Protein backbone atom coordinates (compact mmCIF):
# COMPACT_ATOMS: atom_id res chain seq x y z
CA UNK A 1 -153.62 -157.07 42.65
CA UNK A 2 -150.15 -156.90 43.95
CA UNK A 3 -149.82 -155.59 47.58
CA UNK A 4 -146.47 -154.77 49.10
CA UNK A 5 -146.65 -152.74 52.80
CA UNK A 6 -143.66 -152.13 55.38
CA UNK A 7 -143.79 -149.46 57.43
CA UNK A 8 -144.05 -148.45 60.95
CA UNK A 9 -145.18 -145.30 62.92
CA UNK A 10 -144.74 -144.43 66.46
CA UNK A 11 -147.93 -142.73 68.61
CA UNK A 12 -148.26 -141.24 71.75
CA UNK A 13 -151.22 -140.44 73.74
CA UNK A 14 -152.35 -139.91 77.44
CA UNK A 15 -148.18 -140.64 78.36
CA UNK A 16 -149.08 -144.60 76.37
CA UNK A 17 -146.88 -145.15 73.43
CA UNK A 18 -148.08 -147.55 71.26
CA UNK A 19 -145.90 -148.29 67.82
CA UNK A 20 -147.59 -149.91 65.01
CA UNK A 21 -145.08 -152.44 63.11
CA UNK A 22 -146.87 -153.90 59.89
CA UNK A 23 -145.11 -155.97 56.93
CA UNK A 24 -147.18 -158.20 54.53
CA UNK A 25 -147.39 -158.88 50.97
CA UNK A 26 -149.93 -160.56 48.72
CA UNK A 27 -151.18 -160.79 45.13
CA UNK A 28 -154.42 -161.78 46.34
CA UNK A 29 -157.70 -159.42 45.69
CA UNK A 30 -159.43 -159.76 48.90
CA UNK A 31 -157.49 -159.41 51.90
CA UNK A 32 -158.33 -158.70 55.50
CA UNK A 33 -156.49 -157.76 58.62
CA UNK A 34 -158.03 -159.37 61.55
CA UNK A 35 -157.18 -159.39 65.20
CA UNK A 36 -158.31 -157.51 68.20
CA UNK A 37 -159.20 -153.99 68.84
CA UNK A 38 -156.39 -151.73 69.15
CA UNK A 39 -154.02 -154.35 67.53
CA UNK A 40 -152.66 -152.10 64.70
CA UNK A 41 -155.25 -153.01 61.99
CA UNK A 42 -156.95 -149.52 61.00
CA UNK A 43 -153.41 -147.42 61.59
CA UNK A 44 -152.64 -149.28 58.65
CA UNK A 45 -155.78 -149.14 56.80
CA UNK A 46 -155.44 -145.39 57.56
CA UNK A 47 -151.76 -145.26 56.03
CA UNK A 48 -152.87 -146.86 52.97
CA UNK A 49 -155.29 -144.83 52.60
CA UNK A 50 -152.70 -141.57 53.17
CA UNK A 51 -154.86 -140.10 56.36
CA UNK A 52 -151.79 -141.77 58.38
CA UNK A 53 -148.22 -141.21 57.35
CA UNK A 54 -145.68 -143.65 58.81
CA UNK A 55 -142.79 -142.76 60.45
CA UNK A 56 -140.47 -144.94 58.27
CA UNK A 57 -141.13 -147.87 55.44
CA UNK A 58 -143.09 -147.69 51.95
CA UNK A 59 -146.50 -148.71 50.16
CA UNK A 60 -146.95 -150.28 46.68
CA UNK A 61 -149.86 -150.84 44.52
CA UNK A 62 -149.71 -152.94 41.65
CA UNK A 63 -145.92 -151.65 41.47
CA UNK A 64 -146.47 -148.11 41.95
CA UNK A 65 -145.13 -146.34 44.92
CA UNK A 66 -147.91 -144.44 47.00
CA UNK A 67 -145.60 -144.02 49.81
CA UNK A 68 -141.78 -144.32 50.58
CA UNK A 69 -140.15 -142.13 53.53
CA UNK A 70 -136.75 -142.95 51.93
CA UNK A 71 -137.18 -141.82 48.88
CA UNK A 72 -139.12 -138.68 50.31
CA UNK A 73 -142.96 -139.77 48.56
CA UNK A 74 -145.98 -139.66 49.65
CA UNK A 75 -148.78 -139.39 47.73
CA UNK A 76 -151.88 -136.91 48.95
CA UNK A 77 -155.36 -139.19 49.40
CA UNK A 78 -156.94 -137.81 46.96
CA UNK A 79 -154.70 -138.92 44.34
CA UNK A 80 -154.29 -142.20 45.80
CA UNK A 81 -157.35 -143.48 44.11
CA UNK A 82 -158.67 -145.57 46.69
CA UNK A 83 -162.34 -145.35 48.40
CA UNK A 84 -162.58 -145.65 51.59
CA UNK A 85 -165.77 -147.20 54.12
CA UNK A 86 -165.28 -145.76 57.42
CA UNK A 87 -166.29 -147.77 60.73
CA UNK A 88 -169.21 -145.15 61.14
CA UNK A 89 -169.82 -144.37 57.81
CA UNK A 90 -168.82 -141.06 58.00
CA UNK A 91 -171.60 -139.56 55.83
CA UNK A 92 -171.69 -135.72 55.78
CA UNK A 93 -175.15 -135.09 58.27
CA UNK A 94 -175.94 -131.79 55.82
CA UNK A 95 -175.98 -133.05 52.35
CA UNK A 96 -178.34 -135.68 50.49
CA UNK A 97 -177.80 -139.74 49.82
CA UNK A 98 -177.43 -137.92 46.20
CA UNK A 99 -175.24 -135.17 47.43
CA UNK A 100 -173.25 -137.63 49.50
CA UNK A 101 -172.28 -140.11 46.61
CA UNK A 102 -171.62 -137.42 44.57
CA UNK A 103 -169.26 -135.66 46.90
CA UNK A 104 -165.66 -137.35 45.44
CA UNK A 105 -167.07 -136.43 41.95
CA UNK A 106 -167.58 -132.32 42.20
CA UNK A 107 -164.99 -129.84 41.16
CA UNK A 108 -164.04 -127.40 43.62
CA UNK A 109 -165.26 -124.63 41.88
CA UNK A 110 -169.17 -125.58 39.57
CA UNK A 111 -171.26 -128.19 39.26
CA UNK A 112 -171.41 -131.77 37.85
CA UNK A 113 -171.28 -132.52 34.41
CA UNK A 114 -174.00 -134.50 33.06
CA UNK A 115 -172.17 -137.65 32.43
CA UNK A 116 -171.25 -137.58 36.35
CA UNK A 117 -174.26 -137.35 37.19
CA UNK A 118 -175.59 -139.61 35.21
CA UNK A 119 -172.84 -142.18 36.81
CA UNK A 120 -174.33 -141.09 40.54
CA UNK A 121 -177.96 -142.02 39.61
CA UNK A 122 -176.60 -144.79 38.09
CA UNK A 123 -175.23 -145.97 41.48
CA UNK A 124 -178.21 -145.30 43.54
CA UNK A 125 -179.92 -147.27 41.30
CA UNK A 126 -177.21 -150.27 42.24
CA UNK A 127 -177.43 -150.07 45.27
CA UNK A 128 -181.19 -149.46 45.32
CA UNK A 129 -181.13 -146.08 47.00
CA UNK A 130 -183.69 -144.25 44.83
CA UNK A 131 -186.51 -143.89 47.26
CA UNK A 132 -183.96 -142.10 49.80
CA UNK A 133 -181.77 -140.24 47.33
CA UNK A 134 -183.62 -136.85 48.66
CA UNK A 135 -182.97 -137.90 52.48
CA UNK A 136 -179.56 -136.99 54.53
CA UNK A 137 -178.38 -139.58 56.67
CA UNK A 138 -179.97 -139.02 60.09
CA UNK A 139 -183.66 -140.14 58.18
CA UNK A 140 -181.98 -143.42 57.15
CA UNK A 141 -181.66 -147.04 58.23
CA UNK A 142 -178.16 -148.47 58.91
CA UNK A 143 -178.39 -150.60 55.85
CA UNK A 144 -179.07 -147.57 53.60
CA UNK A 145 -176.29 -145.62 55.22
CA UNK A 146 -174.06 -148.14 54.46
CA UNK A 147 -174.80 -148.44 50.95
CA UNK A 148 -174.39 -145.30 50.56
CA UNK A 149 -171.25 -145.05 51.93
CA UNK A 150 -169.82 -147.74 49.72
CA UNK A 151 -171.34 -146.24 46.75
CA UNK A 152 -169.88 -142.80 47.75
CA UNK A 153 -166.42 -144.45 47.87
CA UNK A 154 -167.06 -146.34 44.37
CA UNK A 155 -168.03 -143.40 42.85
CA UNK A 156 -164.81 -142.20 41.74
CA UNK A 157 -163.96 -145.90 40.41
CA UNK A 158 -161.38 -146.13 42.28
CA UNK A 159 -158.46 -149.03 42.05
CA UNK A 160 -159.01 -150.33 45.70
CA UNK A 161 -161.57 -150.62 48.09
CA UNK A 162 -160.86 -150.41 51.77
CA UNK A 163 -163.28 -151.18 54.45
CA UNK A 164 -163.25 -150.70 57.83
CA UNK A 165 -165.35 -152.50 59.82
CA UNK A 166 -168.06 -152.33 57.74
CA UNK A 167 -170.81 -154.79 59.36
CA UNK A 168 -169.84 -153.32 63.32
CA UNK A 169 -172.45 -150.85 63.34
CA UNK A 170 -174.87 -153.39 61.87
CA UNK A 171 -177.50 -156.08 64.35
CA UNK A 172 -176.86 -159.30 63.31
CA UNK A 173 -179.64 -159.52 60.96
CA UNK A 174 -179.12 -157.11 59.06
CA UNK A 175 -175.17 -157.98 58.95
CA UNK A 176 -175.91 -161.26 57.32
CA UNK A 177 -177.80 -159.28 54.73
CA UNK A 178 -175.28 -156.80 53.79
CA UNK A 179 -172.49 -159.16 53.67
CA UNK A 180 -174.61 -160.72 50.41
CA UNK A 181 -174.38 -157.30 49.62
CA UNK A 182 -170.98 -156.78 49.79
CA UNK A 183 -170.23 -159.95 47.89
CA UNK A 184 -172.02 -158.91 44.74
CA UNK A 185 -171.67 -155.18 44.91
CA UNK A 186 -167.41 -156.22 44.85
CA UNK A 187 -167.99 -159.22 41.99
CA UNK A 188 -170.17 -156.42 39.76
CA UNK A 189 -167.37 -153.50 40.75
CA UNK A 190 -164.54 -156.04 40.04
CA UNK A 191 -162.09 -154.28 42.62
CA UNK A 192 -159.65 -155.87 44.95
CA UNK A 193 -160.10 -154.97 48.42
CA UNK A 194 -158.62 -154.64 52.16
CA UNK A 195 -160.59 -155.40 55.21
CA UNK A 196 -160.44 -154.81 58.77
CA UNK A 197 -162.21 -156.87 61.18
CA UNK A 198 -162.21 -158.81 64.21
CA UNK A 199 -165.25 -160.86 63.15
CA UNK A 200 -163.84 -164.39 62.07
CA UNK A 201 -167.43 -164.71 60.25
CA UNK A 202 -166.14 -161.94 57.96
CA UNK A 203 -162.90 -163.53 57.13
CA UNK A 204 -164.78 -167.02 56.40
CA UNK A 205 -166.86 -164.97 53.86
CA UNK A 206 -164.12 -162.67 51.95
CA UNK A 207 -160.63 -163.39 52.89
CA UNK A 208 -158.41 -164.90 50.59
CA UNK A 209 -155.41 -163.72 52.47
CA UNK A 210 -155.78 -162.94 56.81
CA UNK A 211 -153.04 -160.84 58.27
CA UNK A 212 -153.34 -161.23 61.74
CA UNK A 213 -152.29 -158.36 64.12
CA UNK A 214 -151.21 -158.42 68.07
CA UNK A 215 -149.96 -155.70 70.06
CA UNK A 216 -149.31 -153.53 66.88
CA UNK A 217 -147.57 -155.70 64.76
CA UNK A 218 -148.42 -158.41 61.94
CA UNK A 219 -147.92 -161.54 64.02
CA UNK A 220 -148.43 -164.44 60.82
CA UNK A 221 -150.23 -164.23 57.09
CA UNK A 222 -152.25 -167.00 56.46
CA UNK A 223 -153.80 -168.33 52.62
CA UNK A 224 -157.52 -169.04 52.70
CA UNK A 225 -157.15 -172.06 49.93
CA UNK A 226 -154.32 -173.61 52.44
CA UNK A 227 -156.99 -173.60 55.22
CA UNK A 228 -159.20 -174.98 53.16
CA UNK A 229 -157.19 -177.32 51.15
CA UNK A 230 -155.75 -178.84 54.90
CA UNK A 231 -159.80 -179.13 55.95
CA UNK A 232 -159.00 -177.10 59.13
CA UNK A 233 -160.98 -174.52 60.32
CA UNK A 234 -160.17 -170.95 59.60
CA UNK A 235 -162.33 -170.00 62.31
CA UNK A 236 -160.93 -171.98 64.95
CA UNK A 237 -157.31 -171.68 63.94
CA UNK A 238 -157.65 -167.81 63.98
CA UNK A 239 -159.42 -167.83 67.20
CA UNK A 240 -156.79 -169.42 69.20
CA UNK A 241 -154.50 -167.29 67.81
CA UNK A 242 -155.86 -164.36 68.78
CA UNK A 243 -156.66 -165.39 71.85
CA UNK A 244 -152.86 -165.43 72.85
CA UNK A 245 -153.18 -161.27 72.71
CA UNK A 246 -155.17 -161.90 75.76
CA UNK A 247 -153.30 -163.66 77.28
């Protein structure tokens, strides 16, 4: 994957101003942005993703152009091709795991086809969702809602995977369980993905590139190999860094 980002976007609320200033690059398929909360990291998760439009800059994707204020573009979200794992989930309360995962996949007007739905059973058999399929979310652990929430945002195959937060709404147990998860369900989906944390354990287990934000910009971009190439720790190194937002 080839990843070019510069943009920024000014915001205003309760008489703060806070102005997000983000610039990275990478050809790397698993990248995360990691720093503190309220550092900058899901404004531009939400920008990629086109639910955020920056004041000035452009996004590329393997060469192509999803957003440039310049040149007057900006492609709509659904056409960006990219699925998206909200923080919470963000499951729809009313409709079925089935109904859920199938969601990205229905026309606006008329039903599946067969061959689509043959592609959402095929997913909840993946991610081992068949004894819940018939449930909505509110009768369902916070494991299964999370599978289902990454199989709802695979479901339309999209060409990148962003996650946001994905483990914060998890206990620790159960965190450790569905990173494994993670790891396979991306090596069997083969699709690069972007991150956000501020969980150094999570970089340690995906990250092959770590942008690190503070105060609403990208402060450095660091390569996984070189950490581990040097024999310093990734953890360590990050968490001093980040520390200095604190300071």
């Amino acid at each position: 994957m080839k990843f070019e980002l510069d943009i920024s976007k000014r915001l205003n609320g309760g008489g703060d101003e806070f102005l997000l200033r983000s610039r990275f690059s990478t050809t790397d398929r698993a990248l995360v942005l990691f720093g503190p909360s309220g550092s900058g990291k899901t404004l531009t998760l939400r920008s990629i993703a086109g639910l955020l439009t920056p004041d000035d800059g452009y996004i590329k994707v393997n060469g192509e152009v999803i957003f440039d204020a310049k040149a007057g573009i900006n492609v709509p979200t659904r056409e960006r091709n990219v699925g998206y794992v909200f923080q919470d989930y963000a499951l729809f309360p009313h409709l079925t795991v089935r109904e859920n995962i199938a969601f990205g996949l229905k026309p606006l007007f008329g039903r599946l086809s067969g061959k689509k739905q043959r592609h959402v059973e095929d997913l909840i058999a993946v991610f081992g969702l068949e004894k819940v399929a018939g449930q909505k979310p509110g009768a369902m652990s916070g494991g299964q809602q999370q599978r289902t929430a990454l199989a709802r945002a695979l479901a339309t195959s999209p060409k990148l995977l962003l996650l946001d937060e994905p483990f914060s709404a998890l206990d620790q147990p159960l965190r450790l369980r569905m990173r494994t998860e993670l790891a396979r369900v991306l090596e069997t989906f083969d699709i690069p993905m972007i991150m956000v944390t501020h969980d150094s354990d999570e970089v340690e287990s995906f990250a092959e590139t770590i942008v690190v934000y503070r105060n609403g910009s990208v402060e450095d971009v660091h390569s996984a190999r070189k950490f581990i190439d040097s024999g310093e720790s990734m953890t360590e190194a990050l968490c001093r860094q980040v520390a200095r937002s604190y300071d």
